[in-house]
Each structure stands twice: as C-alpha cells, then as structure tokens.
Coordinates of C-alpha atoms and ligand atoms in Angstrom, one line a residue:
M1 CA 0.0 0.0 0.0
T2 CA 1.1 3.5 -0.7
K3 CA 0.7 6.7 1.4
N4 CA -2.3 7.6 -0.8
D5 CA -4.0 4.4 0.2
D6 CA -3.3 5.4 3.7
I7 CA -5.0 8.7 3.3
K8 CA -7.9 7.2 1.5
A9 CA -8.3 4.7 4.4
C10 CA -8.3 7.5 6.8
R11 CA -10.9 9.4 4.8
D12 CA -13.1 6.4 4.6
A13 CA -12.9 5.9 8.3
G14 CA -15.7 8.4 9.1
V15 CA -14.0 11.7 8.8
A16 CA -15.2 14.5 11.0
E17 CA -16.8 17.6 9.6
Y18 CA -13.8 19.8 10.2
C19 CA -11.5 17.4 8.4
D20 CA -13.6 17.8 5.3
L21 CA -13.7 21.6 5.7
L22 CA -9.9 21.7 6.0
A23 CA -9.4 19.2 3.1
A24 CA -11.6 21.5 0.9
R25 CA -9.7 24.6 1.9
N26 CA -6.1 23.3 2.0
A27 CA -3.9 23.8 -1.0
P28 CA -2.5 20.7 -2.6
G29 CA 0.8 20.0 -0.9
A30 CA -0.2 21.3 2.5
K31 CA 2.1 19.6 5.1
A32 CA 2.0 18.7 8.7
Y33 CA 4.8 17.7 11.1
V34 CA 4.2 15.7 14.2
R35 CA 6.8 15.2 16.9
T36 CA 6.2 12.6 19.6
Y37 CA 7.8 12.5 23.1
G38 CA 7.4 9.7 25.6
C39 CA 5.7 6.4 25.7
Q40 CA 3.9 4.0 23.3
Q41 CA 0.6 5.5 24.3
N42 CA 1.8 8.8 22.9
E43 CA 3.1 7.1 19.8
S44 CA -0.4 5.6 19.4
D45 CA -2.0 9.0 19.9
S46 CA 0.3 10.5 17.3
E47 CA -0.9 7.9 14.8
K48 CA -4.4 9.3 15.4
I49 CA -3.2 12.8 15.1
R50 CA -1.5 12.0 11.7
G51 CA -4.7 10.2 10.7
M52 CA -6.8 13.2 11.4
L53 CA -4.3 15.5 9.6
A54 CA -4.2 13.2 6.6
A55 CA -8.0 13.2 6.5
A56 CA -7.8 17.0 6.6
G57 CA -5.7 17.1 3.5
Y58 CA -2.2 17.4 5.0
S59 CA 0.6 15.2 3.9
V60 CA 3.0 14.3 6.7
T61 CA 6.5 15.7 6.5
E62 CA 9.6 14.8 8.6
D63 CA 10.9 18.4 8.1
A64 CA 9.4 21.0 10.5
G65 CA 10.7 23.8 8.3
D66 CA 8.5 22.5 5.5
A67 CA 5.3 22.2 7.4
D68 CA 2.1 24.3 7.6
V69 CA 1.1 22.7 10.9
L70 CA 3.5 21.7 13.6
V71 CA 2.2 19.3 16.4
Y72 CA 4.2 18.5 19.5
N73 CA 2.7 15.6 21.4
T74 CA 4.4 15.9 24.7
C75 CA 5.3 13.8 27.8
A76 CA 5.3 14.9 31.4
I77 CA 6.6 11.8 33.1
R78 CA 10.0 13.3 34.1
E79 CA 11.3 16.9 34.2
H80 CA 13.8 16.0 31.5
A81 CA 11.1 15.1 29.1
E82 CA 9.4 18.5 29.7
N83 CA 12.7 20.4 29.3
R84 CA 13.3 18.8 25.9
V85 CA 9.8 19.9 24.7
F86 CA 10.5 23.5 25.9
G87 CA 13.9 23.4 24.2
N88 CA 12.3 22.2 20.9
I89 CA 9.4 24.6 20.8
G90 CA 11.8 27.4 21.7
E91 CA 13.7 26.5 18.5
I92 CA 10.6 27.0 16.3
K93 CA 10.3 30.7 17.1
H94 CA 12.4 31.5 14.0
L95 CA 10.1 29.4 11.8
R96 CA 7.1 31.4 13.0
E97 CA 8.9 34.6 12.2
R98 CA 9.4 33.4 8.6
R99 CA 5.8 32.0 8.3
K100 CA 3.1 34.1 9.9
D101 CA 0.4 31.5 8.9
L102 CA 2.2 28.6 10.6
I103 CA 0.0 26.8 13.1
V104 CA 1.7 25.4 16.2
V105 CA -0.1 22.9 18.4
L106 CA 1.0 21.5 21.7
C107 CA -0.8 18.5 23.0
G108 CA -0.2 15.4 25.2
C109 CA 0.4 15.0 28.9
M110 CA 2.4 18.2 29.6
T111 CA -0.4 20.4 28.4
Q112 CA -3.0 18.9 30.6
R113 CA -1.5 20.7 33.7
E114 CA -2.9 24.2 34.0
Q115 CA 0.4 25.6 35.2
T116 CA 2.3 24.3 32.2
A117 CA -0.4 25.6 29.8
E118 CA 0.0 29.0 31.5
R119 CA 3.8 28.9 31.1
V120 CA 3.4 28.1 27.4
R121 CA 0.9 31.0 26.9
R122 CA 3.3 33.3 28.7
Q123 CA 6.7 32.3 27.3
Y124 CA 5.8 30.8 23.9
P125 CA 3.0 33.0 22.6
F126 CA 3.6 31.6 19.1
V127 CA 2.0 28.4 20.2
N128 CA -1.6 28.6 18.8
I129 CA -3.3 25.6 20.2
I130 CA -2.9 24.0 23.6
L131 CA -4.9 20.8 23.5
G132 CA -5.4 18.7 26.6
T133 CA -5.3 14.9 26.6
F134 CA -9.1 14.4 26.6
V135 CA -9.9 16.5 23.6
L136 CA -7.7 15.0 20.9
P137 CA -10.6 14.7 18.4
R138 CA -11.1 18.4 18.4
L139 CA -7.7 19.1 16.7
P140 CA -9.2 19.6 13.2
E141 CA -11.8 22.0 14.6
Y142 CA -9.2 24.1 16.3
I143 CA -6.9 24.2 13.3
W144 CA -9.9 25.3 11.3
R145 CA -10.6 28.1 13.8
C146 CA -7.0 29.2 13.7
L147 CA -7.1 29.3 9.9
N148 CA -10.1 31.5 10.3
G149 CA -8.5 34.1 12.4
E150 CA -8.3 32.9 16.0
K151 CA -4.8 33.3 17.4
H152 CA -4.9 31.2 20.6
I153 CA -7.0 28.3 21.7
T154 CA -6.6 26.4 25.0
D155 CA -8.8 23.4 25.8
L156 CA -8.0 21.4 28.8
S157 CA -11.6 20.2 29.3
G158 CA -13.0 16.7 29.7
S159 CA -12.0 13.7 31.8
G160 CA -12.6 10.6 29.8
G161 CA -13.1 9.1 26.3
T162 CA -11.3 6.5 24.4
N163 CA -10.9 8.2 21.0
E164 CA -13.1 5.7 19.1
G165 CA -13.5 6.0 15.4
L166 CA -10.6 8.3 14.7
P167 CA -8.6 7.7 11.6
V168 CA -5.2 6.2 12.2
L169 CA -2.1 6.7 10.0
R170 CA 0.3 4.1 11.3
E171 CA 4.1 4.5 11.3
S172 CA 4.7 0.9 10.5
R173 CA 3.2 -1.7 8.1
I174 CA 4.5 -4.5 10.3
K175 CA 3.9 -3.6 13.9
A176 CA 0.8 -1.9 15.3
W177 CA -0.1 -0.3 18.6
L178 CA -3.6 -1.2 19.8
P179 CA -4.8 0.8 22.9
V180 CA -7.1 -1.2 25.1
M181 CA -7.6 1.3 27.9
Y182 CA -6.7 4.8 28.8
G183 CA -5.8 6.4 32.2
C184 CA -4.8 5.0 35.5
D185 CA -6.3 4.6 38.9
N186 CA -3.2 3.6 40.8
F187 CA -1.8 6.9 42.0
C188 CA 1.8 5.7 42.5
S189 CA 3.1 8.5 44.7
Y190 CA 5.7 9.7 42.1
C191 CA 3.6 9.5 39.0
V192 CA 1.9 12.3 37.1
V193 CA -0.1 9.9 34.8
P194 CA -3.4 9.7 36.8
Y195 CA -3.5 13.5 36.9
V196 CA -2.9 14.1 33.3
R197 CA -4.6 11.0 31.7
G198 CA -7.5 10.7 34.1
R199 CA -9.3 7.6 35.5
E200 CA -9.1 4.2 33.9
R201 CA -11.5 3.5 31.1
S202 CA -11.5 0.4 28.9
R203 CA -12.5 0.0 25.3
A204 CA -15.2 -2.6 24.6
P205 CA -13.6 -6.1 24.1
G206 CA -15.5 -6.5 20.8
T207 CA -14.1 -3.3 19.5
V208 CA -10.5 -4.3 20.4
E209 CA -11.0 -7.7 18.9
A210 CA -12.4 -6.3 15.7
E211 CA -9.5 -3.8 15.4
A212 CA -7.0 -6.6 15.9
R213 CA -8.7 -8.8 13.3
R214 CA -8.5 -5.9 10.8
L215 CA -4.8 -5.4 11.6
V216 CA -4.1 -9.1 10.9
E217 CA -6.1 -9.0 7.7
D218 CA -4.1 -5.9 6.7
G219 CA -0.9 -8.0 7.1
Y220 CA 0.3 -6.7 10.5
K221 CA 2.6 -9.2 12.1
E222 CA 2.8 -7.8 15.6
I223 CA 0.1 -6.2 17.7
T224 CA 0.9 -4.6 21.0
L225 CA -2.1 -4.1 23.3
L226 CA -1.5 -0.9 25.2
G227 CA -2.6 0.5 28.5
Q228 CA -1.0 2.1 31.6
N229 CA -2.0 -0.9 33.5
V230 CA -3.5 -3.5 31.2
N231 CA -4.1 -5.9 34.1
S232 CA -7.0 -3.9 35.3
Y233 CA -8.6 -3.9 31.9
G234 CA -12.4 -4.4 31.8
K235 CA -13.6 -2.3 34.7
G236 CA -16.7 -0.4 33.7
T237 CA -17.3 -2.1 30.3
G238 CA -20.1 -4.2 31.9
E239 CA -19.0 -7.1 29.7
G240 CA -17.2 -9.3 32.3
V241 CA -14.1 -9.6 30.2
N242 CA -10.8 -9.1 32.1
F243 CA -7.4 -8.7 30.5
A244 CA -6.7 -12.4 30.3
G245 CA -10.1 -12.8 28.6
L246 CA -9.3 -10.1 26.1
L247 CA -5.9 -11.7 25.4
R248 CA -7.7 -15.0 24.6
M249 CA -10.1 -13.2 22.3
V250 CA -7.3 -11.6 20.3
D251 CA -5.3 -14.9 20.4
G252 CA -8.3 -16.6 18.9
I253 CA -7.8 -14.7 15.6
D254 CA -6.4 -16.8 12.8
G255 CA -3.3 -15.7 11.1
D256 CA 0.5 -15.5 11.4
F257 CA 1.1 -12.7 14.0
I258 CA 2.4 -12.2 17.5
I259 CA 0.7 -10.4 20.4
R260 CA 2.5 -8.3 23.0
F261 CA 1.1 -6.2 25.7
M262 CA 2.2 -3.5 28.2
T263 CA 2.3 -2.4 30.9
S264 CA 1.4 -4.9 33.6
H265 CA 1.2 -3.7 37.2
P266 CA 2.6 -6.5 39.4
K267 CA -0.1 -6.1 42.0
D268 CA -2.7 -7.0 39.3
A269 CA -0.8 -9.7 37.4
T270 CA -2.8 -12.9 38.1
D271 CA -2.1 -16.6 37.6
E272 CA -4.8 -16.5 35.0
L273 CA -2.8 -14.0 33.1
I274 CA 0.4 -16.2 33.3
E275 CA -1.6 -19.3 32.2
T276 CA -3.0 -17.3 29.3
V277 CA 0.4 -16.2 28.1
A278 CA 1.8 -19.7 28.6
S279 CA -1.0 -21.4 26.6
G280 CA -1.5 -18.7 24.0
K281 CA -1.0 -19.5 20.3
H282 CA 0.2 -16.0 19.3
I283 CA 1.1 -14.5 22.7
A284 CA 4.8 -13.6 23.1
P285 CA 6.6 -15.2 26.0
Q286 CA 7.3 -11.8 27.5
L287 CA 6.3 -9.8 30.5
H288 CA 7.2 -6.2 31.3
L289 CA 6.7 -6.0 35.0
P290 CA 7.9 -2.7 36.5
V291 CA 9.2 -3.3 39.9
Q292 CA 10.4 0.3 40.7
S293 CA 12.3 -0.7 43.9
G294 CA 13.4 -3.7 45.8
S295 CA 12.9 -2.1 49.2
D296 CA 9.5 -2.8 50.9
R297 CA 9.8 0.5 52.7
I298 CA 10.2 2.4 49.4
L299 CA 7.6 0.3 47.7
A300 CA 5.1 1.3 50.4
A301 CA 6.1 5.0 50.1
M302 CA 5.6 4.7 46.3
N303 CA 2.1 3.2 47.0
R304 CA 2.9 0.2 44.8
R305 CA 0.9 -2.2 47.0
Y306 CA 3.2 -5.3 46.7
T307 CA 6.4 -6.3 48.6
A308 CA 9.6 -7.5 47.1
E309 CA 8.8 -11.0 48.2
K310 CA 5.4 -11.0 46.5
Y311 CA 6.9 -9.6 43.3
L312 CA 9.6 -12.3 43.3
S313 CA 7.1 -15.1 43.8
L314 CA 5.1 -13.7 40.8
V315 CA 8.3 -13.8 38.8
S316 CA 9.1 -17.4 39.8
R317 CA 5.6 -18.5 38.9
A318 CA 5.8 -16.8 35.5
R319 CA 9.3 -18.3 34.8
E320 CA 8.0 -21.8 35.8
R321 CA 4.9 -21.6 33.5
I322 CA 6.2 -19.6 30.5
P323 CA 9.2 -21.4 28.9
G324 CA 11.9 -19.0 27.6
L325 CA 10.2 -16.0 29.3
T326 CA 11.8 -12.6 28.6
L327 CA 11.3 -10.4 31.6
T328 CA 11.8 -6.7 31.6
T329 CA 11.2 -4.0 34.2
D330 CA 11.3 -0.3 35.1
V331 CA 13.3 0.9 38.2
I332 CA 13.4 4.3 39.8
V333 CA 16.5 5.2 41.8
G334 CA 16.7 8.0 44.3
F335 CA 13.0 8.1 45.4
P336 CA 12.7 10.4 48.4
G337 CA 14.0 8.7 51.5
E338 CA 15.9 6.0 49.6
T339 CA 18.9 5.0 51.7
E340 CA 22.0 3.0 50.6
E341 CA 20.4 0.0 52.3
D342 CA 17.1 0.5 50.3
F343 CA 19.2 0.7 47.1
L344 CA 21.1 -2.4 48.0
D345 CA 17.7 -4.2 48.3
T346 CA 17.0 -3.0 44.8
L347 CA 20.3 -4.5 43.5
A348 CA 19.5 -7.7 45.3
L349 CA 16.1 -8.0 43.8
V350 CA 17.5 -7.2 40.3
R351 CA 20.1 -10.0 40.8
E352 CA 17.4 -12.4 41.8
A353 CA 14.8 -11.5 39.1
E354 CA 17.5 -11.7 36.4
Y355 CA 15.9 -9.3 33.9
D356 CA 16.6 -9.4 30.2
S357 CA 16.5 -5.7 30.1
M358 CA 15.5 -2.7 32.2
F359 CA 14.5 0.9 31.9
A360 CA 16.1 2.7 34.9
F361 CA 15.2 6.3 35.8
C362 CA 16.5 8.8 38.3
Y363 CA 13.5 9.9 40.4
S364 CA 12.2 13.2 39.1
P365 CA 9.8 15.2 41.4
R366 CA 6.6 16.0 39.6
P367 CA 4.6 19.0 40.9
G368 CA 1.3 18.0 42.3
T369 CA 2.3 14.4 43.2
P370 CA 2.7 13.3 46.8
A371 CA 6.3 12.2 46.4
A372 CA 7.4 15.7 45.3
E373 CA 6.4 16.9 48.8
M374 CA 8.1 14.1 50.7
D375 CA 11.1 14.7 53.0
G376 CA 14.4 13.2 52.2
Q377 CA 14.8 14.2 48.5
V378 CA 17.9 12.5 47.3
P379 CA 20.7 14.7 45.9
H380 CA 21.3 14.5 42.2
E381 CA 24.9 13.0 42.5
V382 CA 23.6 10.2 44.7
K383 CA 20.9 9.4 42.1
T384 CA 23.3 9.3 39.2
E385 CA 25.8 7.2 41.1
R386 CA 23.1 4.7 42.0
F387 CA 21.8 4.8 38.4
A388 CA 25.3 3.9 37.1
R389 CA 25.7 1.0 39.6
L390 CA 22.3 -0.4 38.7
M391 CA 22.9 -0.2 35.0
S392 CA 26.3 -1.9 35.3
L393 CA 24.7 -4.8 37.2
Q394 CA 21.9 -5.0 34.6
E395 CA 24.4 -5.0 31.8
E396 CA 26.3 -7.9 33.4
I397 CA 23.0 -9.9 33.8
A398 CA 21.8 -9.2 30.3
Q399 CA 25.2 -10.1 28.8
R400 CA 25.1 -13.4 30.7
R401 CA 21.5 -14.2 29.8
N402 CA 22.1 -13.3 26.1
L403 CA 25.2 -15.5 25.9
N404 CA 23.0 -18.4 27.0
L405 CA 20.9 -17.9 23.9
V406 CA 23.9 -18.4 21.5
G407 CA 23.2 -21.5 19.4
R408 CA 19.4 -21.4 19.9
K409 CA 16.9 -21.2 17.1
M410 CA 14.3 -18.5 17.3
R411 CA 11.4 -17.3 15.2
V412 CA 12.3 -13.7 14.6
L413 CA 10.1 -11.0 13.1
L414 CA 12.4 -9.1 10.7
D415 CA 11.2 -5.5 11.1
G416 CA 13.7 -3.2 9.6
V417 CA 16.9 -2.5 7.8
S418 CA 20.0 -2.3 10.0
S419 CA 22.5 0.6 9.7
R420 CA 25.0 -2.0 8.7
A421 CA 24.8 -2.9 5.0
G422 CA 23.2 -6.2 4.0
R423 CA 21.7 -6.7 7.5
L424 CA 18.2 -6.5 8.9
T425 CA 17.0 -5.9 12.4
G426 CA 14.5 -8.1 14.1
R427 CA 12.8 -9.0 17.4
T428 CA 13.0 -12.4 19.1
P429 CA 9.7 -13.8 20.5
G430 CA 10.7 -12.1 23.8
N431 CA 11.3 -8.8 22.0
L432 CA 15.1 -8.8 22.2
L433 CA 16.8 -6.9 19.4
I434 CA 18.6 -9.1 16.9
E435 CA 20.6 -8.3 13.8
V436 CA 20.7 -10.8 10.9
E437 CA 22.3 -10.9 7.5
A438 CA 19.3 -11.2 5.2
P439 CA 17.9 -9.6 2.0
E440 CA 15.7 -6.5 2.3
S441 CA 12.9 -8.4 0.7
M442 CA 12.5 -10.3 4.0
V443 CA 11.5 -7.3 6.0
G444 CA 8.0 -7.9 7.4
T445 CA 8.4 -11.7 7.6
F446 CA 9.1 -14.2 10.3
A447 CA 12.3 -16.2 9.9
D448 CA 14.0 -18.9 11.8
I449 CA 17.3 -17.5 13.1
I450 CA 20.1 -19.2 14.9
V451 CA 21.7 -16.9 17.4
D452 CA 25.4 -16.7 16.8
S453 CA 26.7 -14.0 19.1
A454 CA 25.4 -11.9 22.0
R455 CA 26.1 -8.6 23.7
A456 CA 24.2 -7.1 26.6
W457 CA 21.9 -5.0 24.4
Q458 CA 21.7 -7.0 21.2
L459 CA 22.0 -10.4 19.6
T460 CA 23.2 -11.3 16.2
G461 CA 22.1 -14.4 14.2
A462 CA 22.0 -16.1 10.9
L463 CA 19.0 -17.3 8.8
E464 CA 18.6 -21.0 9.7
E465 CA 18.8 -22.1 6.0
R466 CA 22.1 -20.2 5.6
S467 CA 23.7 -21.6 8.8
C468 CA 22.6 -25.1 7.7
R469 CA 24.1 -24.6 4.3
A470 CA 27.3 -23.2 5.8
G471 CA 27.5 -26.3 8.0
T472 CA 27.0 -28.9 5.2
Ligands
5AD501 N1 10.5 10.0 38.1 C1 11.2 9.0 37.5 N2 10.7 8.0 36.9 C2 9.3 7.9 36.8 N3 8.5 7.1 36.2 C3 7.2 7.5 36.4 N4 7.2 8.6 37.1 C4 8.5 8.9 37.4 C5 9.2 10.0 38.1 N5 8.5 11.0 38.7 C6 9.0 5.9 35.5 C7 8.4 4.6 36.2 C8 7.4 4.1 35.2 C9 8.0 4.6 33.9 C10 7.1 4.6 32.7 O1 8.5 5.9 34.2 O2 9.5 3.7 36.3 O3 7.2 2.7 35.2
SF4_502 FE1 1.9 5.9 36.9 FE2 1.7 3.9 38.7 FE3 -0.3 4.4 36.9 FE4 2.0 3.3 36.1 S1 0.6 2.3 37.5 S2 0.9 5.0 35.1 S3 3.5 4.3 37.4 S4 0.4 5.7 38.6

C-alpha cells in the first residue's frame, strides 16, 4: 500500500466535519509535522493525530521547516522530558517569524497541567493551540478556527473518552499499537499519569478484537495491546471480560502474528494471566513488570501495593509456567528517603529477578504528586551514582542471559533495515533486538534464526537455512 491508500483509508474511516472543511480549503501540498515524546501511548495518539491531519488534506513531513502545521505531542513523566519539549518549541520561534500563517499545536500529557499551559501561553506566545489529553478529536476543529483568524485556543476540558472512530495513520506496516484502555487509577506517589490522563476507562472487548482482526487482515505481524495498567482492563465495560479474557479473544484470531502487551502492574498480574500467556498461540513469552524498587519501605512509600517477596514469587511462577520468558522492568533510583540499604535491596532484587532488560530512571519530582512533597529528597549526585551501579549490574546480567541464547533457534520478526549494509533488524519472541544478514525483501516476515553472538543489548544471528548450508 502507498501513502495515498493510507490517506484514503483515513478518509473512509468516518472523517469529521472539520477534516472535510480543511481538506476542501487546504492547497494541494499542505504539510504537517508531528513530533512525539514519551511512551507508546503517545506514539499511538500521534498515529491518530496523523490520521486526522491526513484526512484534513495534509501530507505528513519529517521536516518541521517544510510544514504548515506543527504538532508537538508531549510527555510529562519526568522533568527532563518536559525540558526537551520546551527546548524544541523554543527553536521554532524563527520558523514562526518566517511564516506568519504557521499553526503550532502543543498536546499530550504536559499540556493537561494548567500551570504548564499557563507557562506556554506566557513564554511561547507563538503556540496557537494547547490541546489537553481528553480533547484530541477536536484538533481539526481548532486548526480550522485558527485558519479563520483565532490566534490562541486552549482546551483542557473533559475527563474521559477512548478516542473511538478516529482515523489512524500508522508508522509501520508490520507492527501496530492497539490501545485497550486509557488512564490510570493507581496513583503511585511519584507519578503524574493519573493526573494528566484521568481515571481508567477500557475500550469494549468486541471493538478491540475487531480492530485486531482488521490489523491481521491488513498484514500486520505484531500487535501490542497498550494501557497504563492492562491488568486492570475491563472495569466499567459491563462485559465481564478481564485482560486475560481479552488476550484470549485476540489470540483466537487466525493468522500469522504475534501479540505483545504493556504495561502490567505487578499487583494485578494474576495466575490466570500467566496461564493465558503460557498457553497462547500467538502471545509472546514476554512480561514487562515494572518493579520500581526492591525495598519494601520504598515500595510502600511509592504506593505500589506489593512487597519484594510477593513480586519475586510472581516472577518465579511466571518463569515456571512460561518457557523462555523474557522479563523486563522499570526501576526508579533516588526516590525520596531511599537510603543506601534500600538501594542495595533493589540491587539484590534485580540480581534475583534476572531481567533481560531494564529501563532505569532517576527519580524526578513531579509537581502535584505526593512524592514531590516528601522529606528526604535525594541529591542529584547520589541518584546518578546509583543509576550507574544499577545499569552496570543489569548489563552484566543481560550479557550473561544473552550468551545463554547463543546456538538457539528463534522465530524472529524481521522489522527493519540495519544501519550495517546487508543486514536486517528483528525481534525475538521475547522482543530482544537481533541483527541478521538477510535480504531486504524479507522485512516484514518471520524467519527462523540461529543466534550466533550476543552482547548485553543486542543479539546477532543467521538465517537457519544459511547456517545449515554453511555447515554442510
Ligand atoms: N521519576 C522518575 N521515573 C518515573 N517514572 C514514572 N514517574 C517517574 C518519576 N516521577 C517511571 C516509572 C514508570 C516509567 C514509565 O517511568 O518507572 O514505570
Ligand atoms: Fe503511573 Fe503507577 Fe499508573 Fe504506572 S501504575 S501509570 S507508574 S500511577
């Protein structure tokens, strides 16, 4: 399929009134640039933003200097993410000076906080539209209003919604994001998400299943079910389908594809979920189980509602039942009050859990969250020193685990072209990155690969048929 097919698909998908108005008004060649910060949920929202923009007659450009509309889909999870956004929108001031008719949109988690919206209005007056997280579908309307003379629009209204029926212009033809729920009810004491994304709301299971079926029919080879805490999926749908049930529904679809999901809150990961992953036909042997800390004292202060022991028992049940499980996690170092002993508990847990990979973060105080007000904020140097120790332990573990994979055969989804000539990148069933010598024509297919070398962050392998031939 070509980009034009994409645009047609978006237009067929029930285009809103304002998309049609814009499409009729836009000159041929009108362009939009969308920049995404943060998590997969944001990547997925950006695909909807691109879908709406395509339906409104814009073609998507990678060059901000070439665009008529600039959209920055922002992240608020850590201060660093926010600073990057402020840096980047600061840089577009000169574009605005050159192009008076340029429309600049800021949306995503950062904008949902009134104080941030206020700062943007004050310091970056060239931003035309500030769009909160609950009003994404109003983007075409607000662009239309700006084209018709309004200079500034801020809309932080709403508190729910699941963005049904919006056109989607996907980044990839191979892998698809499929949001199953939005928001979060957990209120971990460090986290801004419940404040900016609102309460949990799940999409209807039949809608998710139908979308997955269409993706498989369209040739997608990997579907990732997305939510801040997929394990609490189903509340409020009135359909009695929990996340394990939803996984089974999607797993029941015929075709050659793999299902992944994220993120699972450990407190809600059930044996039913583990069994469903273990017995699934398409479900990847992979769990992303953010632990955040190995200290019970810190876990309690984080409001995580599990202990290190409970977490490790979940891990050992999962390892027992899911052969070849790839386990990944998120860890925060330097949470308020974290002592050296607490940190050593984290290192001990990491050693025991033996993760394949980890996302580690230095704690970043988020205004409005309980942890930001806690005593015992940890100095920056202590955080970075702990971060380095944690990463070096993880590197050692990943290297050891990856070396164990050398010589194994794996069914790999080849998903892209490597920067090294003649090689493709791919993902193992557990989602580990692997590089393989293979022709470009194989991108988008599954191939049997024999792992032939391993580093901490990446495997390399050879197509099975080639390694057999080489060996005969
Ligand atoms: N500081 C540092 N890391 C954070 N995360 C969430 N909030 C913060 C914060 N305030 C991390 C958690 C979460 C991941 C998506 O981001 O580890 O799992
Ligand atoms: Fe944030 Fe906790 Fe919800 Fe994850 S579960 S989004 S860390 S509040």
